[in-house]
XYZ file of C-alpha atoms in Angstrom:
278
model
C 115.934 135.009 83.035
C 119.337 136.441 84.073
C 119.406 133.559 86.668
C 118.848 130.659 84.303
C 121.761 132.179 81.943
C 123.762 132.339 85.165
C 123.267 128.545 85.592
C 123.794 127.698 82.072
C 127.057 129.398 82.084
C 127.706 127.741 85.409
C 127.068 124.624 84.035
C 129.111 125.180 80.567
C 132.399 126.126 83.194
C 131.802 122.751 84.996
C 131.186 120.958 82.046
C 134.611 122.716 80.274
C 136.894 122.500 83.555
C 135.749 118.485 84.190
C 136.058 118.059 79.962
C 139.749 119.242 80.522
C 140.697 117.615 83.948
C 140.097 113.992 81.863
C 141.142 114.594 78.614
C 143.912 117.302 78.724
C 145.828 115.106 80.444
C 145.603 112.487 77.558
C 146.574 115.212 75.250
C 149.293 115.991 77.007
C 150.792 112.762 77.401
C 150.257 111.849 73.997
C 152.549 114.928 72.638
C 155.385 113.862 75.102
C 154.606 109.996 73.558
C 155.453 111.294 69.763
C 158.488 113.685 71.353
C 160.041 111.077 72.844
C 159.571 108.233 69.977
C 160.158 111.590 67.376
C 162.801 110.345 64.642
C 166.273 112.010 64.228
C 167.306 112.908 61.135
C 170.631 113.393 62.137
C 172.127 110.071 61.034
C 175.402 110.006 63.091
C 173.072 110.016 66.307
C 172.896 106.712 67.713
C 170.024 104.280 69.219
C 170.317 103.066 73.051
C 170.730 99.896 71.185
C 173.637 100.494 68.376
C 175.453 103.077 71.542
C 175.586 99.592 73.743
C 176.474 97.730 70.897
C 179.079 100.236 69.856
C 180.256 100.742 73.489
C 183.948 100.062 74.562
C 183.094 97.912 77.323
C 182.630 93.718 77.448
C 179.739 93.999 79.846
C 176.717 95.839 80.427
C 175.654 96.272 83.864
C 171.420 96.157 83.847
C 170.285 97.339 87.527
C 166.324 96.439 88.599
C 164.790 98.494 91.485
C 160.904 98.419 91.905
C 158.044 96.161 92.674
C 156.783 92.602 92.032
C 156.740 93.934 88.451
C 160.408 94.170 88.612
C 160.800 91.520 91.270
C 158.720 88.853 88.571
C 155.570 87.833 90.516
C 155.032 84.163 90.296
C 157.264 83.209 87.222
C 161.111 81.710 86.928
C 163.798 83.586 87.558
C 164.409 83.478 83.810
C 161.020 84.391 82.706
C 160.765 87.351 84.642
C 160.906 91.026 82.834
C 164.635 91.834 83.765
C 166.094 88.434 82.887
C 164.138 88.017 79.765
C 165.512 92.052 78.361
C 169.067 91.360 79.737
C 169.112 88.163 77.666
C 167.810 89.678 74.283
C 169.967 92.654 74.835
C 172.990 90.336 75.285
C 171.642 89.115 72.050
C 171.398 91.805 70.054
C 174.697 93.524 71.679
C 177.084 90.414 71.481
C 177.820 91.947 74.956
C 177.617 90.027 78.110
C 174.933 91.496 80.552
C 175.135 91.015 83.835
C 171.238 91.622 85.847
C 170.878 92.675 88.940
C 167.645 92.230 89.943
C 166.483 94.261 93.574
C 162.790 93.972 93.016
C 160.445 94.088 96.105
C 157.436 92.760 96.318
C 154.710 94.950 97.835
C 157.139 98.503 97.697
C 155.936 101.801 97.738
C 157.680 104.635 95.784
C 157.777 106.173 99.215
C 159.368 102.877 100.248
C 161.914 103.304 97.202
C 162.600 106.683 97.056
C 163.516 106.617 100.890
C 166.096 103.549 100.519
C 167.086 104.925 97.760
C 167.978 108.357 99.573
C 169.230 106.283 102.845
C 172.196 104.799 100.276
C 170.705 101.142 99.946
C 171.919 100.946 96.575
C 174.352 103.200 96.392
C 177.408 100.818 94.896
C 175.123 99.195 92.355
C 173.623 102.330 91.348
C 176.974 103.218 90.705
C 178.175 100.624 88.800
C 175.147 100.457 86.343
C 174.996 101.187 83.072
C 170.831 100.598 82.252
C 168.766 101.247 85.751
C 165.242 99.888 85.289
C 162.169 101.313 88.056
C 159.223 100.310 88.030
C 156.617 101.201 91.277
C 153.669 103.267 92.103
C 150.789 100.328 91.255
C 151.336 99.526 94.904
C 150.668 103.104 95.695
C 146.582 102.397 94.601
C 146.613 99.165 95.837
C 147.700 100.218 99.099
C 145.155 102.953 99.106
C 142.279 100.252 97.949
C 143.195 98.501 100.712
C 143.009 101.167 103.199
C 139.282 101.991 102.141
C 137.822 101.034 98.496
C 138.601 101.428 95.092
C 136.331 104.291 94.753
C 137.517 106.372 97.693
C 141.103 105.130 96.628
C 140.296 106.791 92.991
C 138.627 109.980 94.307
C 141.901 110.411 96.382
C 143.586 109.866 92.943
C 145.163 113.389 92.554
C 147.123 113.641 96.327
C 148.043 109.742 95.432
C 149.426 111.341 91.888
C 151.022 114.483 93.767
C 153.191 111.772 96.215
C 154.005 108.947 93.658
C 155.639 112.294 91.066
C 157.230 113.373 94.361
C 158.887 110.150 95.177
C 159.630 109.235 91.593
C 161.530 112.674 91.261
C 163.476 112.042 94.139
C 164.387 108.413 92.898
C 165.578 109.904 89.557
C 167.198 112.548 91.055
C 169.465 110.576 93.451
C 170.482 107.978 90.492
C 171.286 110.630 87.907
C 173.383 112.541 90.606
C 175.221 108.952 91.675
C 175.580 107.827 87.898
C 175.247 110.674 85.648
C 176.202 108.233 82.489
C 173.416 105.186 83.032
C 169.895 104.769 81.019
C 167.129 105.232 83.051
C 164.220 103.269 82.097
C 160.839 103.701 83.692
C 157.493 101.642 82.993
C 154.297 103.046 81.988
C 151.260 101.946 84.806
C 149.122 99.768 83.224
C 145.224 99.586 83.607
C 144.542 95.213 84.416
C 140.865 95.291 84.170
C 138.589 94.248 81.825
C 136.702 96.665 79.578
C 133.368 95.205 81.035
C 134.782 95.973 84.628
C 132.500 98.928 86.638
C 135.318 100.841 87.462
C 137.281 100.449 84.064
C 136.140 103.593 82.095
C 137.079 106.087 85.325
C 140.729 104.048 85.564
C 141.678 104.425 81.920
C 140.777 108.255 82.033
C 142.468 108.679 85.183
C 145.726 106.556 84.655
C 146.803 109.154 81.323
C 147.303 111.482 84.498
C 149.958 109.436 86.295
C 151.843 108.385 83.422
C 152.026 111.807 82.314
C 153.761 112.505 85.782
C 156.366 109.284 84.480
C 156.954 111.423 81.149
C 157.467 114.767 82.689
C 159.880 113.360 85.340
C 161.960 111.200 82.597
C 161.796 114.558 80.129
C 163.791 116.126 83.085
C 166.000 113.044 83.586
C 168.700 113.156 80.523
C 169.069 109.585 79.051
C 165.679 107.824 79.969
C 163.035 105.942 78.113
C 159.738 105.203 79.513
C 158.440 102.116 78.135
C 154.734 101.974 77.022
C 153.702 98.748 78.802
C 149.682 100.168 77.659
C 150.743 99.278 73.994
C 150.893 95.004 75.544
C 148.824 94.935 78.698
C 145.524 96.177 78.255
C 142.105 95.105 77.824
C 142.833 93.725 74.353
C 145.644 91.589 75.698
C 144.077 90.166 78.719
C 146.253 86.968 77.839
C 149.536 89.322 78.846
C 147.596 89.107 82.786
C 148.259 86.902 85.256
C 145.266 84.609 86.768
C 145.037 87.744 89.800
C 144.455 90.188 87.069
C 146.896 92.583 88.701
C 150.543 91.306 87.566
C 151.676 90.261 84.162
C 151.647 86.396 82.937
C 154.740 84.709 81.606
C 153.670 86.068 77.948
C 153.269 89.461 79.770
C 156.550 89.548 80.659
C 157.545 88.737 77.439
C 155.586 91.341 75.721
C 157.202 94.306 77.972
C 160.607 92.912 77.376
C 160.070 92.749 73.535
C 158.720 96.522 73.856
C 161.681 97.897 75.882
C 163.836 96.214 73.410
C 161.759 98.127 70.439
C 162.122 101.041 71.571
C 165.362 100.601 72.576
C 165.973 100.092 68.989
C 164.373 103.353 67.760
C 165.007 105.893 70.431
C 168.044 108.176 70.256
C 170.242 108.216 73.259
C 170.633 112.092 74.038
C 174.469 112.857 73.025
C 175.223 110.073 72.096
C 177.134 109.930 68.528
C 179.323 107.608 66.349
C 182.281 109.727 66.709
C 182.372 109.457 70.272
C 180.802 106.128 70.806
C 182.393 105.606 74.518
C 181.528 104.921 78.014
């Protein structure tokens, strides 16, 4: 008798401990969502969008670093993600943006961070004012490639441990060369289908790396992390590109429209009328 309620117990601890490795993490993340988007009541604080707009200078410098996301896999040069924001934020600033776009297809955040620490980009870092990243899909693929996607997502949480690593180190190096610039960092996405075998493990599992994006931009003073789950999902399998990996043209468009949303509702950190400057 005492060994069966030894089991039972046994098996309530496993069942509690694997409950809260899947959905804690979803909890979690979901807090630092509502902190982040949380509205200010103070009303001399101003949006990243009305502190551009209200900025001193004729130009906004808008710096790309990151993948194939970033680089705009398989569309124009105008219909990619950076183009497309730079030109509604010109819009919406009467400012003149000027894009620099240093995607690369196929990087690593290893790949990144260690350019980035080796001075690659040092000068435009420098003269940014918004700093875009997006990487660490290529981390997984990499991995799926190595072995398959179920080894890749049992190896999930030393993947995780590297990819918050690297993306530390990239915000860290950026903030210390450019102290003043916006940061803005994409959520990972889940691209397959809802009727996909592995789609139920990847959509518990990808709350953990995104909450590794939010705890690394909480650190990083003046960054937004854009939900790209809100527009590419398995609802908006439209937003995918014909691999199912990459975003379509109206993908593109739906990440730029939701970094411009949130641009308009989030509070830049110090940021106030009064002193309204770059």
């Amino acid at each position: 008798m005492r060994i069966i309620k030894y089991l039972l117990l046994l098996t309530l601890l496993m069942v509690l401990s694997v409950s809260a490795w899947i959905y804690y993490p979803q909890y979690k993340l979901n807090k630092m969502m509502e902190e982040s988007s949380a509205k200010v009541t103070n009303t001399n604080k101003l949006t990243y969008l009305d502190y551009y707009r209200a900025s001193n200078d004729k130009t906004i410098t808008h710096l790309a670093l990151g993948d194939s996301i970033i680089y705009g896999y398989r569309v124009a040069e105008t219909e990619n993600l950076v183009t497309q924001f730079s030109d509604q934020l010109q819009e919406q600033t009467g400012k003149q943006v000027l894009t620099n776009n240093r995607g690369i297809i196929g990087i690593t955040s290893q790949k990144l961070n260690q350019l980035i620490q080796e001075g690659n980009f040092d000068e435009q870092i420098k003269e940014a004012d918004i700093i875009t990243v997006n990487v660490g899909g290529n981390d997984v693929l990499r991995a799926v490639k190595k072995a398959d996607l179920y080894s890749a997502l049992k190896s999930f949480d030393s993947l995780q441990t590297s990819f918050s690593e690297n993306l530390s180190g990239i915000s860290a190096k950026i903030r210390e060369l450019n102290p003043d610039a916006t940061i803005v960092f994409l959520e990972l996405y889940n691209p397959m289908p809802a009727d996909h075998q592995f789609y139920s493990l990847a959509d518990k599992l990808l709350p953990k790396w995104n909450l590794m994006i939010y705890e690394v931009a909480k650190d990083t003073p003046a960054s937004v992390v854009v939900q790209t789950t809100k527009v590419i999902n398995s609802d908006n399998l439209q937003n995918l590109y014909s691999d199912g990996v990459h975003p379509s043209i109206s993908g593109y468009s739906a990440i730029s429209n939701q970094m411009l949303e949130q641009f308009k509702t989030q509070y830049k950190e110090e940021a106030v009328v009064a002193n309204s400057k770059k």
